[in-house]
Coordinates of C-alpha atoms and ligand atoms in Angstrom, one line a residue:
M29 CA -2.0 26.9 -0.8
S30 CA -2.2 24.1 1.7
L31 CA -1.8 20.4 1.5
K32 CA -4.9 18.3 1.8
L33 CA -5.1 14.7 2.5
F34 CA -7.8 12.1 2.5
N35 CA -8.1 10.7 6.1
T36 CA -9.6 7.4 6.4
L37 CA -10.4 8.1 10.0
S38 CA -12.9 11.0 9.1
K39 CA -13.4 9.7 5.6
S40 CA -12.9 13.1 4.2
K41 CA -10.3 15.3 2.8
E42 CA -8.6 17.5 5.4
I43 CA -6.0 20.3 5.4
F44 CA -2.8 18.8 6.8
H45 CA -1.6 20.3 10.1
P46 CA 1.3 18.6 11.5
I47 CA 1.9 18.4 15.3
D48 CA 5.3 20.0 15.0
T49 CA 6.4 21.7 11.7
N50 CA 10.1 21.0 12.7
E51 CA 9.5 17.3 13.2
V52 CA 6.7 15.9 10.6
K53 CA 6.3 12.3 11.7
V54 CA 5.2 9.6 9.0
Y55 CA 5.0 5.9 9.3
A56 CA 4.3 3.5 6.5
C57 CA 3.9 -0.2 6.8
G58 CA 6.5 -1.7 4.7
P59 CA 6.7 -5.2 3.1
T60 CA 6.9 -8.7 4.6
L61 CA 10.1 -10.0 3.1
Y62 CA 9.1 -13.8 2.4
N63 CA 9.7 -13.5 -1.4
N64 CA 10.9 -11.1 -4.0
P65 CA 8.7 -8.0 -3.8
H66 CA 5.8 -7.8 -6.4
I67 CA 4.3 -4.7 -7.8
G68 CA 1.6 -4.7 -5.3
N69 CA 4.1 -4.2 -2.5
F70 CA 5.7 -1.2 -4.4
R71 CA 2.6 0.8 -5.0
P72 CA 2.5 2.1 -1.4
I73 CA 6.3 2.6 -1.5
I74 CA 6.0 4.6 -4.6
V75 CA 3.0 6.8 -3.7
F76 CA 4.3 7.4 -0.1
D77 CA 7.8 8.2 -1.5
V78 CA 5.9 11.0 -3.4
L79 CA 4.3 12.1 -0.1
F80 CA 7.7 12.1 1.6
R81 CA 9.1 14.3 -1.2
I82 CA 6.2 16.8 -0.9
L83 CA 6.5 17.1 2.9
R84 CA 10.3 17.5 2.6
N85 CA 9.5 20.3 0.0
I86 CA 7.1 22.1 2.2
Y87 CA 8.7 21.6 5.7
G88 CA 12.4 21.2 4.8
E89 CA 14.4 17.9 4.3
E90 CA 15.6 18.0 8.0
N91 CA 12.2 18.3 9.3
V92 CA 10.4 15.2 8.1
V93 CA 10.9 11.9 9.8
Y94 CA 9.9 9.0 7.7
V95 CA 9.8 5.4 9.0
R96 CA 9.1 2.4 6.8
N97 CA 9.5 -0.9 8.4
I98 CA 10.4 -4.4 7.3
T99 CA 8.3 -7.2 8.6
D100 CA 11.0 -10.0 9.2
I101 CA 8.9 -12.3 11.3
D102 CA 5.6 -13.7 10.0
D103 CA 3.8 -17.1 9.2
K104 CA 4.4 -16.5 5.5
I105 CA 8.3 -16.0 6.0
I106 CA 8.4 -19.2 8.5
T107 CA 6.5 -21.3 6.0
R108 CA 8.6 -20.4 3.0
A109 CA 12.0 -20.6 5.0
N110 CA 10.9 -24.1 6.2
D111 CA 10.2 -25.0 2.5
L112 CA 13.5 -23.9 1.3
G113 CA 15.4 -25.2 4.2
F114 CA 16.8 -21.7 5.2
S115 CA 16.6 -19.9 8.5
T116 CA 14.0 -17.1 8.6
S117 CA 16.7 -14.6 9.0
D118 CA 18.6 -16.0 6.0
L119 CA 15.5 -15.8 3.8
V120 CA 14.8 -12.2 4.9
S121 CA 18.5 -11.3 4.1
K122 CA 18.4 -12.8 0.7
T123 CA 15.0 -11.1 -0.1
Q124 CA 16.2 -7.8 1.4
I125 CA 19.1 -7.7 -1.2
V126 CA 16.5 -7.9 -4.0
Y127 CA 14.2 -5.4 -2.3
Q128 CA 17.1 -2.9 -1.8
K129 CA 18.2 -3.2 -5.5
N130 CA 14.5 -2.5 -6.5
L131 CA 14.4 0.5 -4.4
E132 CA 17.5 1.9 -5.7
S133 CA 16.4 1.2 -9.3
L134 CA 13.0 2.9 -8.7
N135 CA 14.7 5.9 -7.2
I136 CA 13.0 5.7 -3.9
L137 CA 14.3 8.0 -1.3
E138 CA 15.8 6.3 1.8
P139 CA 13.4 6.7 4.7
S140 CA 14.8 8.2 7.9
H141 CA 14.6 4.7 9.5
E142 CA 14.0 1.3 8.2
P143 CA 13.5 -0.9 11.3
K144 CA 13.0 -4.5 11.3
A145 CA 10.5 -6.0 13.7
T146 CA 12.7 -8.5 15.3
E147 CA 14.9 -5.7 16.6
Y148 CA 12.0 -4.4 18.8
I149 CA 10.9 -7.6 20.6
S150 CA 11.8 -6.0 24.0
K151 CA 9.7 -3.1 23.2
M152 CA 6.9 -5.3 22.3
I153 CA 7.1 -7.2 25.6
E154 CA 7.2 -4.1 27.6
M155 CA 4.0 -2.8 25.8
I156 CA 2.2 -6.1 26.2
N157 CA 3.1 -6.1 30.0
S158 CA 1.7 -2.6 30.3
L159 CA -1.5 -3.4 28.5
I160 CA -1.9 -6.4 30.8
S161 CA -1.4 -4.5 33.9
K162 CA -3.7 -1.7 32.7
G163 CA -6.5 -4.3 32.1
Y164 CA -6.6 -4.2 28.3
A165 CA -5.0 -7.5 27.7
Y166 CA -5.1 -11.0 29.3
E167 CA -3.0 -14.1 29.2
S168 CA -4.6 -17.5 28.2
S169 CA -2.8 -20.7 27.3
N170 CA 0.5 -19.1 26.7
H171 CA -1.1 -16.5 24.5
V172 CA -1.7 -12.8 25.3
L173 CA -4.7 -11.2 23.8
F174 CA -5.9 -7.7 23.5
E175 CA -9.7 -7.5 24.6
A176 CA -11.0 -5.4 21.9
K177 CA -14.3 -4.4 23.8
K178 CA -12.1 -2.6 26.4
F179 CA -11.1 0.1 23.9
K180 CA -14.1 2.3 23.4
D181 CA -13.1 3.5 20.0
Y182 CA -12.6 0.0 18.5
G183 CA -13.9 0.1 14.9
A184 CA -13.3 3.8 14.4
L185 CA -11.0 3.4 11.4
S186 CA -12.7 0.6 9.6
K187 CA -16.2 1.6 10.7
F188 CA -16.8 -2.1 11.5
S189 CA -18.9 -2.8 14.5
F190 CA -18.3 -6.0 16.6
K191 CA -21.3 -7.6 15.0
D192 CA -19.9 -6.8 11.4
I193 CA -16.5 -8.3 12.5
I194 CA -18.0 -11.5 13.9
S195 CA -20.7 -12.2 11.2
G196 CA -18.2 -11.3 8.4
A197 CA -15.9 -13.9 9.9
R198 CA -13.1 -11.4 9.9
V199 CA -11.7 -12.8 13.0
E200 CA -10.6 -16.3 14.1
V201 CA -12.6 -18.1 16.7
A202 CA -10.4 -19.9 19.1
E203 CA -10.6 -21.6 22.6
Y204 CA -8.0 -19.4 24.3
K205 CA -9.9 -16.3 23.4
K206 CA -12.5 -14.6 25.7
N207 CA -14.3 -13.1 22.7
P208 CA -13.8 -13.8 18.9
E209 CA -12.8 -10.2 18.1
D210 CA -9.8 -10.3 20.6
F211 CA -6.6 -10.3 18.8
I212 CA -3.2 -11.8 19.5
L213 CA -0.3 -9.7 21.0
W214 CA 1.9 -12.7 21.8
K215 CA 1.7 -16.4 21.0
P216 CA 3.6 -19.6 21.6
S217 CA 6.1 -20.7 18.9
K218 CA 5.8 -24.0 17.3
I219 CA 8.7 -26.4 16.8
N220 CA 11.0 -25.0 14.0
E221 CA 9.6 -21.5 14.5
P222 CA 11.8 -18.7 15.8
S223 CA 11.1 -17.7 19.5
W224 CA 11.9 -15.3 22.2
S225 CA 11.6 -15.7 25.9
S226 CA 8.8 -13.8 27.6
P227 CA 6.9 -13.7 30.8
W228 CA 4.3 -15.8 29.1
G229 CA 6.6 -18.5 27.8
D230 CA 8.7 -18.8 24.7
G231 CA 7.0 -17.5 21.8
R232 CA 6.8 -14.8 19.2
P233 CA 4.7 -11.5 18.8
G234 CA 1.5 -11.0 16.9
W235 CA 1.9 -8.9 13.7
H236 CA 0.0 -5.8 14.9
I237 CA 2.1 -5.0 18.0
E238 CA 5.2 -4.9 15.8
C239 CA 4.1 -1.6 14.2
S240 CA 3.1 -0.2 17.4
A241 CA 6.4 -1.0 19.1
M242 CA 8.5 0.4 16.2
I243 CA 6.4 3.6 16.1
A244 CA 6.6 4.0 20.0
D245 CA 10.3 3.7 19.9
L246 CA 11.2 5.7 16.8
L247 CA 8.6 8.2 16.7
G248 CA 6.8 8.6 20.1
P249 CA 3.2 8.4 21.3
S250 CA 1.7 10.4 18.5
I251 CA 2.4 10.8 14.8
D252 CA 1.1 12.8 11.9
I253 CA 0.5 10.3 9.3
H254 CA 0.2 6.6 9.2
A255 CA 0.1 5.0 5.9
G256 CA -0.3 1.6 4.2
G257 CA -2.4 -0.4 1.8
L258 CA -6.3 -0.6 2.0
D259 CA -6.2 -4.1 3.0
L260 CA -4.4 -3.0 6.2
I261 CA -7.3 -1.0 7.6
F262 CA -8.8 -4.0 9.2
P263 CA -7.6 -5.7 11.3
H264 CA -4.0 -4.4 11.3
H265 CA -4.5 -0.7 11.5
E266 CA -7.6 -1.0 13.8
N267 CA -5.5 -3.2 16.1
E268 CA -2.6 -0.9 16.0
I269 CA -4.8 2.0 17.1
A270 CA -6.3 0.0 19.9
Q271 CA -3.1 -1.1 21.5
S272 CA -1.1 2.0 20.9
T273 CA -3.8 4.3 22.3
C274 CA -4.4 2.2 25.4
Y275 CA -0.7 2.0 26.0
H276 CA 0.2 5.7 25.5
G277 CA -3.2 7.1 26.5
C278 CA -3.3 9.6 23.5
K279 CA -4.2 9.6 19.9
M280 CA -2.0 7.4 17.8
S281 CA -2.0 9.2 14.4
N282 CA -4.0 12.2 13.2
Y283 CA -4.1 11.2 9.6
W284 CA -4.6 7.7 8.0
L285 CA -3.7 7.3 4.3
H286 CA -4.5 4.1 2.4
N287 CA -3.6 3.2 -1.2
G288 CA -5.8 1.1 -3.5
F289 CA -5.2 -2.3 -5.0
I290 CA -3.6 -3.3 -8.2
N291 CA -5.8 -5.3 -10.4
F292 CA -4.7 -7.5 -13.4
H293 CA -7.4 -7.4 -16.0
G294 CA -10.0 -6.4 -13.5
E295 CA -9.1 -8.9 -10.8
K296 CA -7.7 -8.1 -7.5
M297 CA -4.0 -9.1 -7.3
S298 CA -3.5 -11.8 -4.8
K299 CA -0.9 -14.7 -4.5
S300 CA -3.6 -17.3 -5.1
L301 CA -4.4 -16.0 -8.6
G302 CA -0.9 -16.6 -9.6
N303 CA -0.6 -13.3 -11.5
I304 CA 1.9 -11.7 -9.3
T305 CA 4.3 -9.4 -11.1
I306 CA 7.7 -9.4 -9.5
V307 CA 9.3 -6.1 -9.5
D308 CA 12.8 -7.6 -10.4
D309 CA 11.4 -9.2 -13.5
L310 CA 9.4 -6.0 -14.5
L311 CA 12.7 -4.1 -14.1
S312 CA 14.6 -6.4 -16.4
I313 CA 12.1 -5.5 -19.1
H314 CA 11.1 -1.9 -18.3
D315 CA 12.7 1.3 -17.6
P316 CA 12.1 2.3 -13.9
N317 CA 10.5 5.4 -14.9
T318 CA 8.1 3.6 -17.1
I319 CA 7.0 1.5 -14.2
K320 CA 6.6 4.5 -11.9
Y321 CA 4.9 6.6 -14.4
A322 CA 2.3 3.8 -15.0
L323 CA 1.6 3.5 -11.3
L324 CA 1.2 7.2 -10.9
T325 CA -1.3 7.7 -13.7
T326 CA -4.0 6.5 -11.3
H327 CA -4.8 8.3 -8.1
Y328 CA -3.4 6.5 -5.2
R329 CA -6.7 5.7 -3.5
Q330 CA -8.3 4.2 -6.5
P331 CA -7.7 0.7 -7.9
I332 CA -5.2 0.5 -10.8
D333 CA -5.5 -1.9 -13.7
F334 CA -2.0 -2.8 -14.4
S335 CA -1.4 -4.0 -17.8
D336 CA 1.0 -4.4 -20.8
D337 CA -1.1 -1.6 -22.5
L338 CA -0.5 0.7 -19.5
L339 CA 3.2 0.1 -19.6
T340 CA 3.4 0.7 -23.2
Y341 CA 1.5 3.8 -22.9
A342 CA 3.9 4.9 -20.0
K343 CA 7.0 3.9 -22.1
N344 CA 5.9 6.2 -25.1
I345 CA 5.6 9.2 -22.8
I346 CA 8.8 8.6 -20.9
E347 CA 10.7 8.1 -24.1
K348 CA 9.5 11.4 -25.5
W349 CA 10.3 13.2 -22.1
E350 CA 13.7 11.9 -21.8
G351 CA 15.4 14.1 -24.4
F352 CA 14.3 17.2 -22.3
I353 CA 15.3 16.0 -18.9
S354 CA 18.1 18.1 -17.6
D355 CA 19.7 19.3 -14.5
T356 CA 18.6 22.6 -13.2
N357 CA 19.9 25.0 -10.4
N358 CA 16.5 27.1 -10.7
N359 CA 14.2 25.9 -7.9
K360 CA 11.0 27.2 -9.8
L361 CA 8.0 24.8 -9.4
D362 CA 4.9 25.2 -11.5
N363 CA 1.9 26.3 -9.5
E364 CA -0.6 24.3 -11.2
F365 CA 1.4 21.1 -10.9
I366 CA 1.9 21.7 -7.2
M367 CA -1.8 22.5 -6.7
A368 CA -2.6 19.1 -8.2
L369 CA -0.3 17.3 -5.7
Y370 CA -1.4 19.3 -2.7
D371 CA -4.8 18.2 -3.5
D372 CA -4.6 14.7 -1.9
L373 CA -1.6 13.8 -4.2
N374 CA -3.5 13.9 -7.3
T375 CA -0.7 12.4 -9.6
P376 CA -2.8 11.8 -12.5
K377 CA -3.4 15.6 -12.8
A378 CA 0.1 16.5 -12.0
L379 CA 1.3 14.3 -14.8
M380 CA -1.1 15.8 -17.2
R381 CA 0.3 19.3 -16.3
L382 CA 3.9 18.0 -16.9
Q383 CA 2.7 16.9 -20.3
Q384 CA 1.5 20.5 -21.0
L385 CA 4.8 21.9 -19.6
F386 CA 6.6 19.3 -22.0
N387 CA 4.7 20.5 -24.9
E388 CA 5.6 24.1 -24.1
L389 CA 9.3 23.1 -23.7
K390 CA 9.4 21.4 -27.1
K391 CA 8.5 24.7 -28.6
S392 CA 10.9 26.7 -26.6
P393 CA 13.6 24.4 -25.5
E394 CA 16.0 27.4 -24.2
D395 CA 13.2 28.7 -21.9
D396 CA 14.8 28.2 -18.5
E397 CA 11.8 28.8 -16.6
I398 CA 9.6 26.1 -18.4
S399 CA 12.5 23.8 -18.3
S400 CA 12.9 24.3 -14.5
C401 CA 9.2 23.7 -13.9
F402 CA 9.2 20.5 -15.9
N403 CA 12.5 19.1 -14.5
N404 CA 11.6 20.1 -10.8
G405 CA 8.1 18.5 -11.4
L406 CA 9.8 15.3 -12.4
K407 CA 11.9 15.4 -9.3
I408 CA 9.1 15.8 -6.9
L409 CA 7.5 12.6 -8.4
G410 CA 11.0 10.9 -8.3
L411 CA 10.8 10.6 -12.1
N412 CA 14.2 12.0 -12.5
P413 CA 17.2 10.2 -14.1
V414 CA 18.6 13.7 -13.4
F415 CA 20.1 12.4 -10.4
E416 CA 22.1 9.8 -12.4
V417 CA 23.3 12.5 -14.6
K418 CA 24.4 14.5 -11.6
E419 CA 26.0 11.6 -10.1
I420 CA 28.2 11.0 -13.2
S421 CA 29.1 14.6 -13.5
L422 CA 30.2 14.7 -9.9
D423 CA 32.0 11.4 -10.0
K424 CA 33.8 12.1 -13.2
E425 CA 37.0 13.1 -11.5
H426 CA 36.9 10.0 -9.4
I427 CA 36.3 7.8 -12.5
E428 CA 39.1 9.4 -14.4
N429 CA 41.3 9.0 -11.3
M430 CA 40.6 5.3 -11.1
I431 CA 41.3 4.7 -14.8
S432 CA 44.6 6.4 -14.6
R433 CA 45.4 4.3 -11.4
R434 CA 44.4 1.2 -13.3
L435 CA 46.5 2.2 -16.3
D436 CA 49.5 2.5 -14.0
A437 CA 48.8 -0.8 -12.4
K438 CA 48.7 -2.4 -15.9
K439 CA 52.0 -0.6 -16.8
N440 CA 53.5 -2.2 -13.8
K441 CA 52.0 -5.6 -14.7
N442 CA 49.9 -5.5 -11.4
Y443 CA 47.0 -7.1 -13.1
K444 CA 45.4 -8.0 -10.0
L445 CA 45.1 -4.4 -8.9
A446 CA 44.0 -3.4 -12.4
D447 CA 41.1 -5.9 -12.2
Q448 CA 40.3 -4.8 -8.8
I449 CA 39.8 -1.2 -9.8
R450 CA 37.8 -2.3 -12.8
N451 CA 35.4 -4.3 -10.5
E452 CA 35.2 -1.6 -8.0
L453 CA 34.0 0.8 -10.9
L454 CA 31.7 -1.9 -12.0
N455 CA 30.1 -2.1 -8.5
E456 CA 29.5 1.7 -8.8
G457 CA 27.6 1.1 -12.1
I458 CA 30.5 2.2 -14.3
L459 CA 31.8 0.0 -17.1
L460 CA 35.3 0.4 -18.5
E461 CA 36.0 -0.4 -22.1
D462 CA 39.5 -0.7 -23.4
N463 CA 40.1 0.4 -27.0
K464 CA 43.0 1.5 -29.3
D465 CA 42.7 5.1 -28.0
G466 CA 42.7 4.2 -24.3
T467 CA 40.0 3.5 -21.9
S468 CA 36.5 4.9 -22.0
W469 CA 33.8 4.4 -19.6
K470 CA 30.1 4.3 -19.4
K471 CA 27.3 4.2 -16.9
I472 CA 25.5 0.9 -16.9
Ligands
ZN510 ZN1 2.0 -2.1 10.1

């Protein structure tokens, strides 16, 4: 049984062969933190988290390196920071707190690295310098541009020709460009914009070079999988390929995976339609597993219609399943379930199989094998509050210990310490309740 993935580069499903099974390298373009993340930002995060879990399951946890970046410098960040009167770094830090909280609520595994673009400016400058000296890039009016025509495979990912690009107005025409399809590697900063010194004057990098620099630094010249949203194929990923390939002189990524859009009532989700659903708001109404289940009911490459009906449907299933979620030491996985996921992450089929396993489990709740298949399946999809159950049982001793320390503090009238202990536990998600029989606790 081998993992098959749809590769945008070949437009076909291919058997996945990593370059090195001891170090499988995956990169996914992460969000631009200019505002609290919306559900559209989380679709790639959730589906590529499932991919990360599958790869760890196949090659071993230690043998998969997953990088998901944070874009912390961008026009949208600058505009919003100026509107709010914040510095760009303050805006990103504030947004990142919410983003991090959302990731934890949704039980997303921590990637191996989570780099921020601004930490890699020197690498970007080094790459741009090298591209100029190799004749792929040129300087013009304090800008540095990549001359797309110089890269013979330009358009291989998007299948766009230069004619398509220009006639489709997919690129900006500007005086400082030799050709309309050339793209920015470096540009001057305006007043009130963050800037870094460079051989081409103070300025900031173009968006595309950010990912190329982070990949080069953290993963090296060639990676196994590069992933992101469908909207990134052109120009972002096409440009990443051009600059990375010309810089390193080898293929950038063997597999390119792209997830589809989220639609609201048939309309593609975009900011201008005003129908953004902020994840933080969704999480205040819905159980995290409901949101994840809803997103996984559609294959990741297909568009998904996100609606209240879908969330209600997901909620009903998750509520039924909840009573049967348990911890298991048995590693047994269901063959049919795994086969579905190995077939280009067919999560709708995998969820249907979990439903069948659930039906069997309901008839035979004591059957360890079915229970293991069901629960391990949930784990692979990251739909497992089991971790929370585990966490509590592991932390029980620590909680009891803290409660007795707090009781001692209260006896000694050290109320400050008692409150401190109570707050420490609260930060860990444990709420203490004092009653006539003593102190009880619950997970919040
Ligand atoms: Zn990117």
